Coordinates of C-alpha atoms in Angstrom, one line a residue:
X1 CA -16.6 -36.8 21.2
X2 CA -18.1 -34.6 18.3
X3 CA -16.5 -31.4 19.6
X4 CA -13.2 -33.2 18.0
X5 CA -15.1 -34.1 14.6
X6 CA -15.3 -30.3 14.3
X7 CA -11.5 -29.8 14.7
X8 CA -10.8 -32.6 12.5
X9 CA -12.9 -30.5 9.7
X10 CA -9.7 -28.4 9.9
X11 CA -7.7 -30.7 7.2
X12 CA -4.5 -28.4 7.6
X13 CA -4.6 -26.6 11.1
X14 CA -1.8 -28.3 12.7
X15 CA -2.4 -31.8 11.5
X16 CA 0.7 -32.7 9.6
X17 CA 4.4 -31.9 10.1
X18 CA 5.3 -29.5 10.2
X19 CA 2.6 -27.3 10.9
X20 CA 2.6 -26.3 14.7
X21 CA -1.5 -25.5 15.0
X22 CA -2.9 -27.8 17.0
X23 CA 0.3 -27.5 19.9
X24 CA -0.2 -23.6 20.0
X25 CA -4.0 -24.5 20.4
X26 CA -3.2 -26.9 23.1
X27 CA -0.6 -24.3 24.8
X28 CA -3.4 -21.5 24.7
X29 CA -6.2 -23.3 26.3
X30 CA -4.1 -25.7 28.7
X31 CA -0.9 -23.0 29.9
X32 CA -2.1 -19.6 28.8
X33 CA -5.7 -19.1 29.8
X34 CA -7.7 -19.1 33.0
X35 CA -11.4 -18.6 34.0
X36 CA -12.2 -16.5 36.8
X37 CA -15.3 -16.9 39.3
X38 CA -17.2 -15.1 36.4
X39 CA -15.8 -17.2 33.5
X40 CA -14.3 -14.5 31.9
X41 CA -11.2 -15.3 29.8
X42 CA -7.7 -14.4 31.7
X43 CA -4.5 -14.1 30.2
X44 CA -1.6 -15.2 31.8
X45 CA 0.3 -12.0 30.5
X46 CA -1.9 -9.4 29.0
X47 CA -1.3 -9.5 24.9
X48 CA -0.1 -6.0 25.3
X49 CA 3.4 -6.9 26.6
X50 CA 4.6 -9.1 23.7
X51 CA 4.9 -11.7 26.0
X52 CA 5.2 -15.3 24.1
X53 CA 5.2 -13.3 20.6
X54 CA 1.7 -11.4 21.0
X55 CA 1.7 -8.6 18.9
X56 CA -1.1 -6.1 17.7
X57 CA -3.6 -7.0 15.1
X58 CA -5.2 -4.3 13.1
X59 CA -7.4 -6.5 11.1
X60 CA -6.6 -5.0 7.9
X61 CA -7.5 -8.4 6.1
X62 CA -11.7 -7.5 7.4
X63 CA -11.4 -11.1 8.2
X64 CA -13.0 -10.4 11.9
X65 CA -15.2 -8.4 12.9
X66 CA -15.3 -5.0 13.2
X67 CA -14.1 -3.1 16.7
X68 CA -14.5 0.5 15.3
X69 CA -17.4 1.3 17.5
X70 CA -15.8 -1.0 20.8
X71 CA -13.8 1.4 22.5
X72 CA -10.7 0.1 23.8
X73 CA -11.2 -3.6 22.6
X74 CA -8.1 -4.7 20.6
X75 CA -6.8 -8.0 18.5
X76 CA -3.8 -9.7 19.3
X77 CA -1.7 -12.1 17.4
X78 CA 0.4 -15.1 18.2
X79 CA 2.2 -17.9 16.6
X80 CA 5.0 -16.1 14.5
X81 CA 7.6 -18.7 15.7
X82 CA 10.4 -16.6 14.3
X83 CA 9.8 -13.9 16.9
X84 CA 9.8 -16.5 19.5
X85 CA 13.5 -17.1 19.1
X86 CA 14.3 -13.6 20.3
X87 CA 12.2 -13.4 23.4
X88 CA 13.2 -14.0 27.2
X89 CA 13.1 -17.6 27.7
X90 CA 10.7 -17.1 30.5
X91 CA 7.9 -15.9 28.4
X92 CA 9.0 -17.9 24.6
X93 CA 6.5 -20.8 23.6
X94 CA 7.5 -23.9 25.2
X95 CA 9.4 -26.6 23.0
X96 CA 6.6 -28.6 22.2
X97 CA 5.1 -26.0 20.3
X98 CA 8.3 -25.1 18.1
X99 CA 10.5 -28.2 17.9
X100 CA 8.9 -29.2 14.6
X101 CA 9.5 -25.9 13.4
X102 CA 13.3 -26.0 14.5
X103 CA 13.8 -29.2 12.9
X104 CA 11.8 -28.7 9.8
X105 CA 14.2 -25.7 9.0
X106 CA 16.6 -27.9 7.1
X107 CA 13.7 -28.8 5.3
X108 CA 12.1 -26.9 1.9
X109 CA 9.1 -26.6 4.3
X110 CA 7.4 -23.5 2.2
X111 CA 7.1 -21.6 5.5
X112 CA 4.4 -24.9 6.5
X113 CA 6.1 -24.7 9.4
X114 CA 5.1 -21.3 10.4
X115 CA 1.6 -20.3 9.2
X116 CA -0.9 -21.3 12.0
X117 CA -1.8 -18.1 14.2
X118 CA -4.3 -17.5 17.3
X119 CA -6.0 -14.5 17.4
X120 CA -7.5 -13.0 20.3
X121 CA -9.6 -9.9 21.4
X122 CA -8.2 -8.4 24.2
X123 CA -11.0 -6.4 26.3
X124 CA -10.5 -2.8 27.9
X125 CA -10.4 -4.9 31.2
X126 CA -7.5 -7.0 30.1
X127 CA -9.5 -9.8 29.9
X128 CA -9.9 -12.4 26.3
X129 CA -13.7 -12.5 25.0
X130 CA -13.2 -14.1 21.5
X131 CA -10.5 -16.5 20.1
X132 CA -10.0 -17.3 16.5
X133 CA -7.7 -19.6 14.5
X134 CA -6.2 -18.9 11.4
X135 CA -3.4 -19.3 9.3
X136 CA -1.3 -17.4 6.5
X137 CA -2.3 -18.6 3.1
X138 CA -0.1 -21.2 1.4
X139 CA 3.8 -19.9 0.5
X140 CA 4.2 -18.3 -3.0
X141 CA 0.3 -17.6 -3.5
X142 CA -0.9 -14.2 -4.7
X143 CA -2.4 -12.9 -1.4
X144 CA 1.7 -12.9 0.3
X145 CA 1.3 -13.0 3.9
X146 CA -2.2 -12.0 4.6
X147 CA -4.7 -14.2 6.9
X148 CA -6.8 -16.8 5.0
X149 CA -10.4 -16.0 5.7
X150 CA -11.4 -19.2 4.2
X151 CA -9.4 -20.8 6.8
X152 CA -10.4 -18.3 10.0
X153 CA -12.4 -20.1 12.6
X154 CA -13.8 -18.8 16.1
X155 CA -13.5 -21.1 19.0
X156 CA -16.2 -21.2 21.6
X157 CA -14.9 -21.0 25.4
X158 CA -16.6 -24.8 25.9
X159 CA -14.1 -26.1 23.4
X160 CA -11.4 -24.6 24.7
X161 CA -12.5 -25.7 28.2
X162 CA -12.2 -29.2 27.3
X163 CA -8.9 -28.9 25.7
X164 CA -7.6 -27.4 29.2
X165 CA -8.9 -30.4 30.6
X166 CA -7.4 -32.7 28.4
X167 CA -3.3 -33.8 28.0
X168 CA -1.6 -32.9 25.1
X169 CA -0.9 -36.6 24.2
X170 CA -4.5 -37.2 24.4
X171 CA -5.5 -34.1 22.3
X172 CA -3.1 -34.9 19.8
X173 CA -3.7 -38.6 19.1
X174 CA -7.6 -37.5 18.2
X175 CA -6.2 -36.1 15.2
X176 CA -4.3 -39.7 14.4
X177 CA -1.0 -39.8 13.4
X178 CA 1.2 -36.6 12.1
X179 CA 2.2 -37.6 8.2
X180 CA 5.5 -35.9 6.9
X181 CA 4.2 -36.3 3.8
X182 CA 2.3 -33.4 2.6
X183 CA 3.2 -30.6 4.0
X184 CA 4.4 -29.1 0.7
X185 CA 0.6 -29.6 -0.5
X186 CA -1.3 -26.3 -0.1
X187 CA -4.6 -25.8 1.9
X188 CA -7.4 -27.2 0.3
X189 CA -10.6 -26.7 2.0
X190 CA -13.9 -25.7 0.8
X191 CA -14.1 -22.3 0.4
X192 CA -16.6 -20.4 2.5
X193 CA -18.2 -17.1 3.4
X194 CA -17.5 -15.4 7.3
X195 CA -15.6 -16.4 9.8
X196 CA -17.0 -20.0 11.4
X197 CA -17.6 -21.0 14.8
X198 CA -16.5 -24.0 16.5
X199 CA -18.2 -24.7 19.5
X200 CA -18.7 -27.8 21.7
X201 CA -21.9 -29.2 20.9
X202 CA -23.5 -32.5 22.4
X203 CA -26.5 -32.5 19.4
X204 CA -25.9 -33.8 15.8
X205 CA -27.2 -30.8 14.8
X206 CA -24.5 -28.2 15.6
X207 CA -22.1 -28.0 13.0
X208 CA -19.8 -25.4 12.0
X209 CA -21.7 -22.4 12.4
X210 CA -21.1 -19.3 10.6
X211 CA -21.5 -16.1 12.4

C-alpha cells in the first residue's frame, strides 16, 4: 500500500527499539479517536482532561500553523511516557506503547525511548481537526527539549482511518523487523522546510506534500 511507503520514509519515528512512535500512532488511531456521522474526529477523552498524558502545547517553536486568530482552538501533545507512569490506571497508555520504554531504562538509551509525540489541534467543540507526529531533537543536541521541525508531519484523516482498521501486528509488520542496534544513532532525515503532510494516496504522483 502506497501510504505505508510514506510512513516508511520516516526513518526513526518508532521504527527501532526503544522508540514508541509507531505504537503510539496505532493506539491513537485505533483506540483514542473515532469518526462521527459528519466525519469529525472525536477523542475518547477530551485532551483538556490530561487523560493519557495529554497536555497543552503552546507552539513556542512555531513548528505548527499559528492559531492566534482561531478563537478557542488549541494544541495538545501526548506521548511523554514519564507522565504516563503517574496517571490513574484507566487513563494510562496501554502496555504495548510503554513496554520498550520500561525495558530500556536499564540501558544507556540516550532518551531514545521517550522522543516521539503526537500533537492534536482541538476545536472549540471538543473535536480534533488536525493531527501531527513529531519528535524531540536528539539527546544532547544544542536544541535541548524542543521539537524537531524537520521531523514533524501532518497525518491525513484517511491514513488514520486505514491504521484504525488494521490489527497492530499487521501495521507494525509493514515496517520490518525492529532493530535493537541503532537506538543510539541520532536522527538523520534530510532537512526540509515546513510541516509535511502524510495522506492516503492511490496515485504514484502523491508524495510528501508540504503545507
